[in-house]
Amino acid sequence: MNQLTRVLAGTLLALFGSTVGAVTSDESALLVIGASYANGNMPFNDQGEAPLDGISIGYGGYLSLGQALVREPLLSGLVVNEAQAGATTFSRTACNPQCQMGVGWLGYDEQFTRALARVSVVDPVTGEVTLNARYLLVTFANDCLHADAFGVPQSATQPCSLAEVDAFIDRLIAVGQRALALGITPVYGVMPRWEDMDLPLSGELFGISWMVDEASYDVLRARHRARLQAELPGALVLDYWSDFNHGGDGIHPDRRSVLRAARRIAVALLLNDKRH
């Protein structure tokens, strides 16, 4: 956890010692955390350094889900997007082609802390904190997908064991539990089907030494969905990547898939609001 994240976390913890509630306004923000499906931009640090020299997916031509949600007319509130292309659920150092200390990604809990800081409203008299957000979209991470997702050189990595898969899902569940405790509904997406992507192609294009194989991916996808549904009954688990098509690199969705996913998320949120 870097210094900025520690300060934000400490501030929020201090604030949340008082009463905390989520707003019910139609203009409440949709918080977004995750990796490249949610944000195509690599993160820069304060010194202007970034993984892979700060490239954007598709060299700026990729439409991310976070951007598509901003365009979605069914969403009346703002989108607060703290996702980082290349991220995993845990904070890690960039190690492609070699490790660079101080250069890397924030994990999902740290991303969520930043998102909360954007929408925290403090009553100056009572100290009551109101969060101008009702939903947290938690998009899929790079954990267990490939060799460049561990924060160590690729040569030192190997495919995830089932215990490591469960540890990954534990971290996804933990951020959802944190959201629920604050009165914010977490929203997750079912992973795309293996046959709709081309992960070997993606590995070749991005210079990654190994990608998850089909059997392991199918186990990860099934376990990801089942555990989220079973262990987070207050969350929404949506299949918004059904009919997924990649945009040519084997892993990232094309524009039609992204726009369709954004519409499905918006509709699901509206229906959930009506039920409650």
PDB file of C-alpha atoms in Angstrom:
ATOM      1  CA  MET A   1       0.000   0.000   0.000  1.00  0.00           C
ATOM      2  CA  ASN A   2       1.586   3.298  -1.067  1.00  0.00           C
ATOM      3  CA  GLN A   3       1.575   6.531   0.978  1.00  0.00           C
ATOM      4  CA  LEU A   4      -1.404   8.090  -0.828  1.00  0.00           C
ATOM      5  CA  THR A   5      -3.486   4.959  -0.342  1.00  0.00           C
ATOM      6  CA  ARG A   6      -2.561   4.809   3.357  1.00  0.00           C
ATOM      7  CA  VAL A   7      -3.640   8.415   3.812  1.00  0.00           C
ATOM      8  CA  LEU A   8      -6.936   7.853   2.002  1.00  0.00           C
ATOM      9  CA  ALA A   9      -7.635   4.678   3.913  1.00  0.00           C
ATOM     10  CA  GLY A  10      -6.858   6.343   7.239  1.00  0.00           C
ATOM     11  CA  THR A  11      -9.082   9.310   6.413  1.00  0.00           C
ATOM     12  CA  LEU A  12     -11.974   7.097   5.378  1.00  0.00           C
ATOM     13  CA  LEU A  13     -11.622   4.874   8.423  1.00  0.00           C
ATOM     14  CA  ALA A  14     -11.712   7.944  10.641  1.00  0.00           C
ATOM     15  CA  LEU A  15     -14.778   9.262   8.867  1.00  0.00           C
ATOM     16  CA  PHE A  16     -16.527   5.924   8.933  1.00  0.00           C
ATOM     17  CA  GLY A  17     -16.259   5.838  12.703  1.00  0.00           C
ATOM     18  CA  SER A  18     -19.366   7.997  12.570  1.00  0.00           C
ATOM     19  CA  THR A  19     -22.630   7.160  10.884  1.00  0.00           C
ATOM     20  CA  VAL A  20     -22.295   6.102   7.260  1.00  0.00           C
ATOM     21  CA  GLY A  21     -25.053   5.749   4.716  1.00  0.00           C
ATOM     22  CA  ALA A  22     -25.514   5.448   0.975  1.00  0.00           C
ATOM     23  CA  VAL A  23     -27.612   7.982  -0.898  1.00  0.00           C
ATOM     24  CA  THR A  24     -30.822   7.219  -2.739  1.00  0.00           C
ATOM     25  CA  SER A  25     -30.527   9.991  -5.333  1.00  0.00           C
ATOM     26  CA  ASP A  26     -30.899   9.171  -9.026  1.00  0.00           C
ATOM     27  CA  GLU A  27     -27.674  11.118  -9.525  1.00  0.00           C
ATOM     28  CA  SER A  28     -25.574   8.857  -7.321  1.00  0.00           C
ATOM     29  CA  ALA A  29     -22.306   7.662  -8.828  1.00  0.00           C
ATOM     30  CA  LEU A  30     -21.534   4.208 -10.150  1.00  0.00           C
ATOM     31  CA  LEU A  31     -18.130   3.231  -8.758  1.00  0.00           C
ATOM     32  CA  VAL A  32     -15.916   1.105 -11.011  1.00  0.00           C
ATOM     33  CA  ILE A  33     -12.805  -0.869 -10.093  1.00  0.00           C
ATOM     34  CA  GLY A  34     -10.931  -3.498 -12.035  1.00  0.00           C
ATOM     35  CA  ALA A  35      -8.471  -3.975 -14.866  1.00  0.00           C
ATOM     36  CA  SER A  36      -8.421  -3.394 -18.622  1.00  0.00           C
ATOM     37  CA  TYR A  37     -12.030  -4.409 -19.261  1.00  0.00           C
ATOM     38  CA  ALA A  38     -12.989  -1.360 -17.175  1.00  0.00           C
ATOM     39  CA  ASN A  39     -10.155   1.016 -18.110  1.00  0.00           C
ATOM     40  CA  GLY A  40      -7.786   0.750 -21.057  1.00  0.00           C
ATOM     41  CA  ASN A  41      -5.068   2.979 -19.550  1.00  0.00           C
ATOM     42  CA  MET A  42      -1.959   1.793 -17.729  1.00  0.00           C
ATOM     43  CA  PRO A  43      -1.451   3.721 -14.458  1.00  0.00           C
ATOM     44  CA  PHE A  44       1.263   6.397 -14.107  1.00  0.00           C
ATOM     45  CA  ASN A  45       2.924   7.080 -10.771  1.00  0.00           C
ATOM     46  CA  ASP A  46       3.858  10.520  -9.447  1.00  0.00           C
ATOM     47  CA  GLN A  47       7.233  10.396 -11.200  1.00  0.00           C
ATOM     48  CA  GLY A  48       5.620   9.829 -14.591  1.00  0.00           C
ATOM     49  CA  GLU A  49       6.657   6.155 -14.689  1.00  0.00           C
ATOM     50  CA  ALA A  50       4.213   3.468 -15.738  1.00  0.00           C
ATOM     51  CA  PRO A  51       4.001  -0.220 -16.630  1.00  0.00           C
ATOM     52  CA  LEU A  52       4.735  -0.790 -20.328  1.00  0.00           C
ATOM     53  CA  ASP A  53       5.547   2.932 -20.640  1.00  0.00           C
ATOM     54  CA  GLY A  54       1.933   3.921 -20.006  1.00  0.00           C
ATOM     55  CA  ILE A  55       0.409   2.481 -23.162  1.00  0.00           C
ATOM     56  CA  SER A  56      -3.337   2.347 -23.613  1.00  0.00           C
ATOM     57  CA  ILE A  57      -5.039  -0.800 -24.875  1.00  0.00           C
ATOM     58  CA  GLY A  58      -5.358  -0.518 -28.638  1.00  0.00           C
ATOM     59  CA  TYR A  59      -3.070   2.547 -28.478  1.00  0.00           C
ATOM     60  CA  GLY A  60      -6.044   4.676 -27.486  1.00  0.00           C
ATOM     61  CA  GLY A  61      -8.554   3.075 -29.852  1.00  0.00           C
ATOM     62  CA  TYR A  62     -10.086   0.652 -27.340  1.00  0.00           C
ATOM     63  CA  LEU A  63     -13.486   1.423 -25.826  1.00  0.00           C
ATOM     64  CA  SER A  64     -13.458   0.235 -22.230  1.00  0.00           C
ATOM     65  CA  LEU A  65     -16.514  -0.674 -20.211  1.00  0.00           C
ATOM     66  CA  GLY A  66     -15.935   2.349 -17.966  1.00  0.00           C
ATOM     67  CA  GLN A  67     -16.080   4.653 -20.988  1.00  0.00           C
ATOM     68  CA  ALA A  68     -19.126   2.881 -22.405  1.00  0.00           C
ATOM     69  CA  LEU A  69     -20.973   3.301 -19.106  1.00  0.00           C
ATOM     70  CA  VAL A  70     -20.337   7.056 -19.259  1.00  0.00           C
ATOM     71  CA  ARG A  71     -22.045   7.068 -22.672  1.00  0.00           C
ATOM     72  CA  GLU A  72     -24.940   4.849 -21.555  1.00  0.00           C
ATOM     73  CA  PRO A  73     -28.141   6.989 -21.559  1.00  0.00           C
ATOM     74  CA  LEU A  74     -29.945   4.745 -19.058  1.00  0.00           C
ATOM     75  CA  LEU A  75     -27.470   5.748 -16.336  1.00  0.00           C
ATOM     76  CA  SER A  76     -28.332   9.145 -14.898  1.00  0.00           C
ATOM     77  CA  GLY A  77     -25.468   9.383 -12.409  1.00  0.00           C
ATOM     78  CA  LEU A  78     -21.743   9.810 -12.941  1.00  0.00           C
ATOM     79  CA  VAL A  79     -19.198   7.013 -13.329  1.00  0.00           C
ATOM     80  CA  VAL A  80     -16.241   7.128 -10.933  1.00  0.00           C
ATOM     81  CA  ASN A  81     -13.668   4.828 -12.519  1.00  0.00           C
ATOM     82  CA  GLU A  82     -10.571   3.846 -10.517  1.00  0.00           C
ATOM     83  CA  ALA A  83      -9.749   0.725 -12.555  1.00  0.00           C
ATOM     84  CA  GLN A  84      -6.265   0.255 -14.017  1.00  0.00           C
ATOM     85  CA  ALA A  85      -5.380  -1.668 -17.165  1.00  0.00           C
ATOM     86  CA  GLY A  86      -3.264  -4.659 -16.225  1.00  0.00           C
ATOM     87  CA  ALA A  87      -4.393  -4.769 -12.593  1.00  0.00           C
ATOM     88  CA  THR A  88      -4.814  -7.767 -10.349  1.00  0.00           C
ATOM     89  CA  THR A  89      -6.889  -7.935  -7.173  1.00  0.00           C
ATOM     90  CA  PHE A  90      -3.672  -7.365  -5.166  1.00  0.00           C
ATOM     91  CA  SER A  91      -1.206  -4.486  -5.531  1.00  0.00           C
ATOM     92  CA  ARG A  92       1.906  -5.523  -7.426  1.00  0.00           C
ATOM     93  CA  THR A  93       5.111  -4.327  -9.082  1.00  0.00           C
ATOM     94  CA  ALA A  94       5.441  -4.191 -12.864  1.00  0.00           C
ATOM     95  CA  CYS A  95       7.878  -6.903 -13.994  1.00  0.00           C
ATOM     96  CA  ASN A  96       7.748  -6.832 -17.797  1.00  0.00           C
ATOM     97  CA  PRO A  97      10.445  -7.247 -19.002  1.00  0.00           C
ATOM     98  CA  GLN A  98      12.078  -6.655 -15.595  1.00  0.00           C
ATOM     99  CA  CYS A  99      10.752  -5.546 -12.216  1.00  0.00           C
ATOM    100  CA  GLN A 100      10.600  -1.784 -11.626  1.00  0.00           C
ATOM    101  CA  MET A 101      10.349  -0.792  -7.988  1.00  0.00           C
ATOM    102  CA  GLY A 102       7.706   1.876  -7.430  1.00  0.00           C
ATOM    103  CA  VAL A 103       6.032   1.124 -10.750  1.00  0.00           C
ATOM    104  CA  GLY A 104       2.932  -1.024 -10.807  1.00  0.00           C
ATOM    105  CA  TRP A 105      -0.730  -1.394 -10.011  1.00  0.00           C
ATOM    106  CA  LEU A 106      -3.119  -0.891  -7.104  1.00  0.00           C
ATOM    107  CA  GLY A 107      -5.170  -3.849  -5.938  1.00  0.00           C
ATOM    108  CA  TYR A 108      -8.957  -3.819  -5.804  1.00  0.00           C
ATOM    109  CA  ASP A 109      -9.232  -2.831  -2.147  1.00  0.00           C
ATOM    110  CA  GLU A 110      -6.972   0.181  -2.759  1.00  0.00           C
ATOM    111  CA  GLN A 111      -8.912   1.108  -5.896  1.00  0.00           C
ATOM    112  CA  PHE A 112     -12.135   0.973  -3.887  1.00  0.00           C
ATOM    113  CA  THR A 113     -10.628   3.210  -1.192  1.00  0.00           C
ATOM    114  CA  ARG A 114      -9.856   5.826  -3.847  1.00  0.00           C
ATOM    115  CA  ALA A 115     -13.335   5.544  -5.343  1.00  0.00           C
ATOM    116  CA  LEU A 116     -14.936   6.045  -1.915  1.00  0.00           C
ATOM    117  CA  ALA A 117     -12.860   9.164  -1.351  1.00  0.00           C
ATOM    118  CA  ARG A 118     -14.397  10.676  -4.505  1.00  0.00           C
ATOM    119  CA  VAL A 119     -17.966  10.320  -3.232  1.00  0.00           C
ATOM    120  CA  SER A 120     -17.728  10.866   0.542  1.00  0.00           C
ATOM    121  CA  VAL A 121     -19.837  13.779   1.790  1.00  0.00           C
ATOM    122  CA  VAL A 122     -19.268  14.799   5.422  1.00  0.00           C
ATOM    123  CA  ASP A 123     -21.817  16.841   7.379  1.00  0.00           C
ATOM    124  CA  PRO A 124     -19.718  19.563   9.076  1.00  0.00           C
ATOM    125  CA  VAL A 125     -22.045  19.666  12.090  1.00  0.00           C
ATOM    126  CA  THR A 126     -22.844  16.030  12.863  1.00  0.00           C
ATOM    127  CA  GLY A 127     -19.841  14.376  11.251  1.00  0.00           C
ATOM    128  CA  GLU A 128     -22.204  11.997   9.465  1.00  0.00           C
ATOM    129  CA  VAL A 129     -20.760  10.592   6.253  1.00  0.00           C
ATOM    130  CA  THR A 130     -22.934  10.043   3.206  1.00  0.00           C
ATOM    131  CA  LEU A 131     -21.600   8.129   0.227  1.00  0.00           C
ATOM    132  CA  ASN A 132     -22.937   9.379  -3.089  1.00  0.00           C
ATOM    133  CA  ALA A 133     -22.916   5.887  -4.584  1.00  0.00           C
ATOM    134  CA  ARG A 134     -25.241   2.926  -4.610  1.00  0.00           C
ATOM    135  CA  TYR A 135     -23.341   0.462  -6.798  1.00  0.00           C
ATOM    136  CA  LEU A 136     -19.766  -0.780  -7.173  1.00  0.00           C
ATOM    137  CA  LEU A 137     -18.909  -2.506 -10.445  1.00  0.00           C
ATOM    138  CA  VAL A 138     -16.092  -4.999  -9.818  1.00  0.00           C
ATOM    139  CA  THR A 139     -14.723  -6.128 -13.177  1.00  0.00           C
ATOM    140  CA  PHE A 140     -12.539  -9.145 -13.849  1.00  0.00           C
ATOM    141  CA  ALA A 141      -8.837  -9.095 -12.933  1.00  0.00           C
ATOM    142  CA  ASN A 142      -5.664 -10.574 -14.452  1.00  0.00           C
ATOM    143  CA  ASP A 143      -5.074 -12.929 -11.518  1.00  0.00           C
ATOM    144  CA  CYS A 144      -4.269 -16.477 -12.677  1.00  0.00           C
ATOM    145  CA  LEU A 145      -4.707 -15.621 -16.365  1.00  0.00           C
ATOM    146  CA  HIS A 146      -1.075 -15.339 -17.419  1.00  0.00           C
ATOM    147  CA  ALA A 147       2.591 -15.157 -16.392  1.00  0.00           C
ATOM    148  CA  ASP A 148       2.686 -11.357 -16.138  1.00  0.00           C
ATOM    149  CA  ALA A 149       0.171 -11.161 -13.285  1.00  0.00           C
ATOM    150  CA  PHE A 150       2.204 -12.059 -10.198  1.00  0.00           C
ATOM    151  CA  GLY A 151       4.491  -9.090  -9.507  1.00  0.00           C
ATOM    152  CA  VAL A 152       7.615 -11.206 -10.127  1.00  0.00           C
ATOM    153  CA  PRO A 153       9.537 -12.023 -13.334  1.00  0.00           C
ATOM    154  CA  GLN A 154       7.582 -14.262 -15.690  1.00  0.00           C
ATOM    155  CA  SER A 155      10.278 -16.946 -15.458  1.00  0.00           C
ATOM    156  CA  ALA A 156       9.482 -17.350 -11.757  1.00  0.00           C
ATOM    157  CA  THR A 157       5.760 -17.987 -12.269  1.00  0.00           C
ATOM    158  CA  GLN A 158       3.594 -21.012 -12.908  1.00  0.00           C
ATOM    159  CA  PRO A 159      -0.148 -21.526 -13.423  1.00  0.00           C
ATOM    160  CA  CYS A 160      -2.321 -21.087 -10.351  1.00  0.00           C
ATOM    161  CA  SER A 161      -3.196 -23.977  -8.095  1.00  0.00           C
ATOM    162  CA  LEU A 162      -6.802 -24.378  -6.969  1.00  0.00           C
ATOM    163  CA  ALA A 163      -5.817 -22.807  -3.636  1.00  0.00           C
ATOM    164  CA  GLU A 164      -4.448 -19.761  -5.476  1.00  0.00           C
ATOM    165  CA  VAL A 165      -7.634 -19.540  -7.549  1.00  0.00           C
ATOM    166  CA  ASP A 166      -9.651 -19.532  -4.336  1.00  0.00           C
ATOM    167  CA  ALA A 167      -7.375 -16.877  -2.818  1.00  0.00           C
ATOM    168  CA  PHE A 168      -8.080 -14.707  -5.879  1.00  0.00           C
ATOM    169  CA  ILE A 169     -11.833 -15.160  -5.491  1.00  0.00           C
ATOM    170  CA  ASP A 170     -11.502 -14.496  -1.742  1.00  0.00           C
ATOM    171  CA  ARG A 171     -10.130 -11.044  -2.580  1.00  0.00           C
ATOM    172  CA  LEU A 172     -13.026 -10.353  -4.952  1.00  0.00           C
ATOM    173  CA  ILE A 173     -15.484 -11.394  -2.253  1.00  0.00           C
ATOM    174  CA  ALA A 174     -13.736  -9.284   0.392  1.00  0.00           C
ATOM    175  CA  VAL A 175     -14.143  -6.066  -1.588  1.00  0.00           C
ATOM    176  CA  GLY A 176     -17.810  -6.937  -2.152  1.00  0.00           C
ATOM    177  CA  GLN A 177     -18.337  -7.516   1.558  1.00  0.00           C
ATOM    178  CA  ARG A 178     -16.740  -4.164   2.274  1.00  0.00           C
ATOM    179  CA  ALA A 179     -19.120  -2.487  -0.176  1.00  0.00           C
ATOM    180  CA  LEU A 180     -22.181  -4.187   1.315  1.00  0.00           C
ATOM    181  CA  ALA A 181     -21.165  -3.073   4.806  1.00  0.00           C
ATOM    182  CA  LEU A 182     -21.281   0.515   3.517  1.00  0.00           C
ATOM    183  CA  GLY A 183     -24.709   0.120   1.932  1.00  0.00           C
ATOM    184  CA  ILE A 184     -23.311  -0.181  -1.615  1.00  0.00           C
ATOM    185  CA  THR A 185     -24.337  -3.084  -3.846  1.00  0.00           C
ATOM    186  CA  PRO A 186     -21.407  -4.816  -5.575  1.00  0.00           C
ATOM    187  CA  VAL A 187     -21.914  -5.870  -9.193  1.00  0.00           C
ATOM    188  CA  TYR A 188     -19.819  -8.603 -10.805  1.00  0.00           C
ATOM    189  CA  GLY A 189     -19.659 -10.024 -14.308  1.00  0.00           C
ATOM    190  CA  VAL A 190     -19.442 -13.664 -15.350  1.00  0.00           C
ATOM    191  CA  MET A 191     -16.161 -14.235 -17.200  1.00  0.00           C
ATOM    192  CA  PRO A 192     -16.333 -14.591 -21.004  1.00  0.00           C
ATOM    193  CA  ARG A 193     -16.383 -18.125 -22.368  1.00  0.00           C
ATOM    194  CA  TRP A 194     -13.045 -19.621 -23.428  1.00  0.00           C
ATOM    195  CA  GLU A 195     -14.260 -20.223 -26.964  1.00  0.00           C
ATOM    196  CA  ASP A 196     -15.184 -16.548 -27.390  1.00  0.00           C
ATOM    197  CA  MET A 197     -11.590 -15.463 -26.775  1.00  0.00           C
ATOM    198  CA  ASP A 198      -8.191 -16.483 -28.146  1.00  0.00           C
ATOM    199  CA  LEU A 199      -5.853 -16.412 -25.173  1.00  0.00           C
ATOM    200  CA  PRO A 200      -2.918 -18.130 -26.964  1.00  0.00           C
ATOM    201  CA  LEU A 201      -3.040 -15.344 -29.549  1.00  0.00           C
ATOM    202  CA  SER A 202      -3.096 -12.757 -26.776  1.00  0.00           C
ATOM    203  CA  GLY A 203      -0.006 -14.291 -25.210  1.00  0.00           C
ATOM    204  CA  GLU A 204       1.866 -14.078 -28.504  1.00  0.00           C
ATOM    205  CA  LEU A 205       0.869 -10.476 -29.156  1.00  0.00           C
ATOM    206  CA  PHE A 206       1.748  -9.232 -25.662  1.00  0.00           C
ATOM    207  CA  GLY A 207       4.939 -11.273 -25.223  1.00  0.00           C
ATOM    208  CA  ILE A 208       3.659 -13.333 -22.290  1.00  0.00           C
ATOM    209  CA  SER A 209       5.455 -16.606 -21.611  1.00  0.00           C
ATOM    210  CA  TRP A 210       2.335 -18.586 -20.725  1.00  0.00           C
ATOM    211  CA  MET A 211      -1.429 -18.113 -20.654  1.00  0.00           C
ATOM    212  CA  VAL A 212      -3.945 -20.147 -18.681  1.00  0.00           C
ATOM    213  CA  ASP A 213      -5.046 -23.273 -20.579  1.00  0.00           C
ATOM    214  CA  GLU A 214      -8.635 -24.103 -21.480  1.00  0.00           C
ATOM    215  CA  ALA A 215      -9.294 -26.655 -18.723  1.00  0.00           C
ATOM    216  CA  SER A 216      -7.890 -24.381 -16.008  1.00  0.00           C
ATOM    217  CA  TYR A 217      -9.774 -21.376 -17.362  1.00  0.00           C
ATOM    218  CA  ASP A 218     -13.067 -23.266 -17.336  1.00  0.00           C
ATOM    219  CA  VAL A 219     -12.483 -24.255 -13.700  1.00  0.00           C
ATOM    220  CA  LEU A 220     -11.642 -20.642 -12.832  1.00  0.00           C
ATOM    221  CA  ARG A 221     -14.698 -19.306 -14.647  1.00  0.00           C
ATOM    222  CA  ALA A 222     -17.096 -21.796 -13.038  1.00  0.00           C
ATOM    223  CA  ARG A 223     -15.648 -21.351  -9.550  1.00  0.00           C
ATOM    224  CA  HIS A 224     -15.627 -17.567  -9.896  1.00  0.00           C
ATOM    225  CA  ARG A 225     -19.333 -17.503 -10.729  1.00  0.00           C
ATOM    226  CA  ALA A 226     -20.424 -20.132  -8.213  1.00  0.00           C
ATOM    227  CA  ARG A 227     -18.608 -18.662  -5.235  1.00  0.00           C
ATOM    228  CA  LEU A 228     -19.724 -15.101  -5.900  1.00  0.00           C
ATOM    229  CA  GLN A 229     -23.355 -16.200  -6.145  1.00  0.00           C
ATOM    230  CA  ALA A 230     -23.162 -18.424  -3.064  1.00  0.00           C
ATOM    231  CA  GLU A 231     -21.093 -16.214  -0.764  1.00  0.00           C
ATOM    232  CA  LEU A 232     -22.357 -12.738  -1.694  1.00  0.00           C
ATOM    233  CA  PRO A 233     -26.160 -13.023  -1.719  1.00  0.00           C
ATOM    234  CA  GLY A 234     -26.452  -9.231  -1.615  1.00  0.00           C
ATOM    235  CA  ALA A 235     -24.445  -8.795  -4.814  1.00  0.00           C
ATOM    236  CA  LEU A 236     -25.506  -8.788  -8.455  1.00  0.00           C
ATOM    237  CA  VAL A 237     -23.701 -11.355 -10.612  1.00  0.00           C
ATOM    238  CA  LEU A 238     -24.514 -10.573 -14.241  1.00  0.00           C
ATOM    239  CA  ASP A 239     -23.707 -12.427 -17.453  1.00  0.00           C
ATOM    240  CA  TYR A 240     -23.081  -9.199 -19.350  1.00  0.00           C
ATOM    241  CA  TRP A 241     -20.281 -10.723 -21.467  1.00  0.00           C
ATOM    242  CA  SER A 242     -22.535 -13.291 -23.120  1.00  0.00           C
ATOM    243  CA  ASP A 243     -22.114 -13.042 -26.908  1.00  0.00           C
ATOM    244  CA  PHE A 244     -18.568 -11.769 -26.275  1.00  0.00           C
ATOM    245  CA  ASN A 245     -16.333 -11.061 -29.268  1.00  0.00           C
ATOM    246  CA  HIS A 246     -12.706 -10.014 -28.920  1.00  0.00           C
ATOM    247  CA  GLY A 247     -11.396  -7.028 -30.838  1.00  0.00           C
ATOM    248  CA  GLY A 248      -8.493  -8.803 -32.538  1.00  0.00           C
ATOM    249  CA  ASP A 249      -6.017  -9.274 -29.686  1.00  0.00           C
ATOM    250  CA  GLY A 250      -7.669 -12.398 -28.299  1.00  0.00           C
ATOM    251  CA  ILE A 251      -8.690 -11.047 -24.903  1.00  0.00           C
ATOM    252  CA  HIS A 252     -10.219  -7.543 -24.979  1.00  0.00           C
ATOM    253  CA  PRO A 253     -13.830  -7.086 -26.116  1.00  0.00           C
ATOM    254  CA  ASP A 254     -14.731  -5.313 -29.323  1.00  0.00           C
ATOM    255  CA  ARG A 255     -16.857  -2.162 -29.249  1.00  0.00           C
ATOM    256  CA  ARG A 256     -20.136  -3.921 -29.894  1.00  0.00           C
ATOM    257  CA  SER A 257     -19.522  -6.308 -26.989  1.00  0.00           C
ATOM    258  CA  VAL A 258     -18.618  -3.425 -24.666  1.00  0.00           C
ATOM    259  CA  LEU A 259     -21.636  -1.307 -25.579  1.00  0.00           C
ATOM    260  CA  ARG A 260     -23.920  -4.308 -25.172  1.00  0.00           C
ATOM    261  CA  ALA A 261     -22.385  -5.075 -21.763  1.00  0.00           C
ATOM    262  CA  ALA A 262     -22.867  -1.465 -20.621  1.00  0.00           C
ATOM    263  CA  ARG A 263     -26.532  -1.565 -21.621  1.00  0.00           C
ATOM    264  CA  ARG A 264     -27.070  -4.860 -19.800  1.00  0.00           C
ATOM    265  CA  ILE A 265     -25.486  -3.460 -16.640  1.00  0.00           C
ATOM    266  CA  ALA A 266     -27.618  -0.312 -16.823  1.00  0.00           C
ATOM    267  CA  VAL A 267     -30.817  -2.315 -17.265  1.00  0.00           C
ATOM    268  CA  ALA A 268     -29.910  -4.618 -14.370  1.00  0.00           C
ATOM    269  CA  LEU A 269     -29.310  -1.650 -12.063  1.00  0.00           C
ATOM    270  CA  LEU A 270     -32.606  -0.035 -13.031  1.00  0.00           C
ATOM    271  CA  LEU A 271     -34.501  -3.273 -12.397  1.00  0.00           C
ATOM    272  CA  ASN A 272     -32.747  -3.723  -9.058  1.00  0.00           C
ATOM    273  CA  ASP A 273     -33.695  -0.176  -8.051  1.00  0.00           C
ATOM    274  CA  LYS A 274     -37.346  -0.909  -8.821  1.00  0.00           C
ATOM    275  CA  ARG A 275     -37.266  -4.062  -6.712  1.00  0.00           C
ATOM    276  CA  HIS A 276     -35.952  -2.078  -3.771  1.00  0.00           C
TER     277      HIS A 276
END
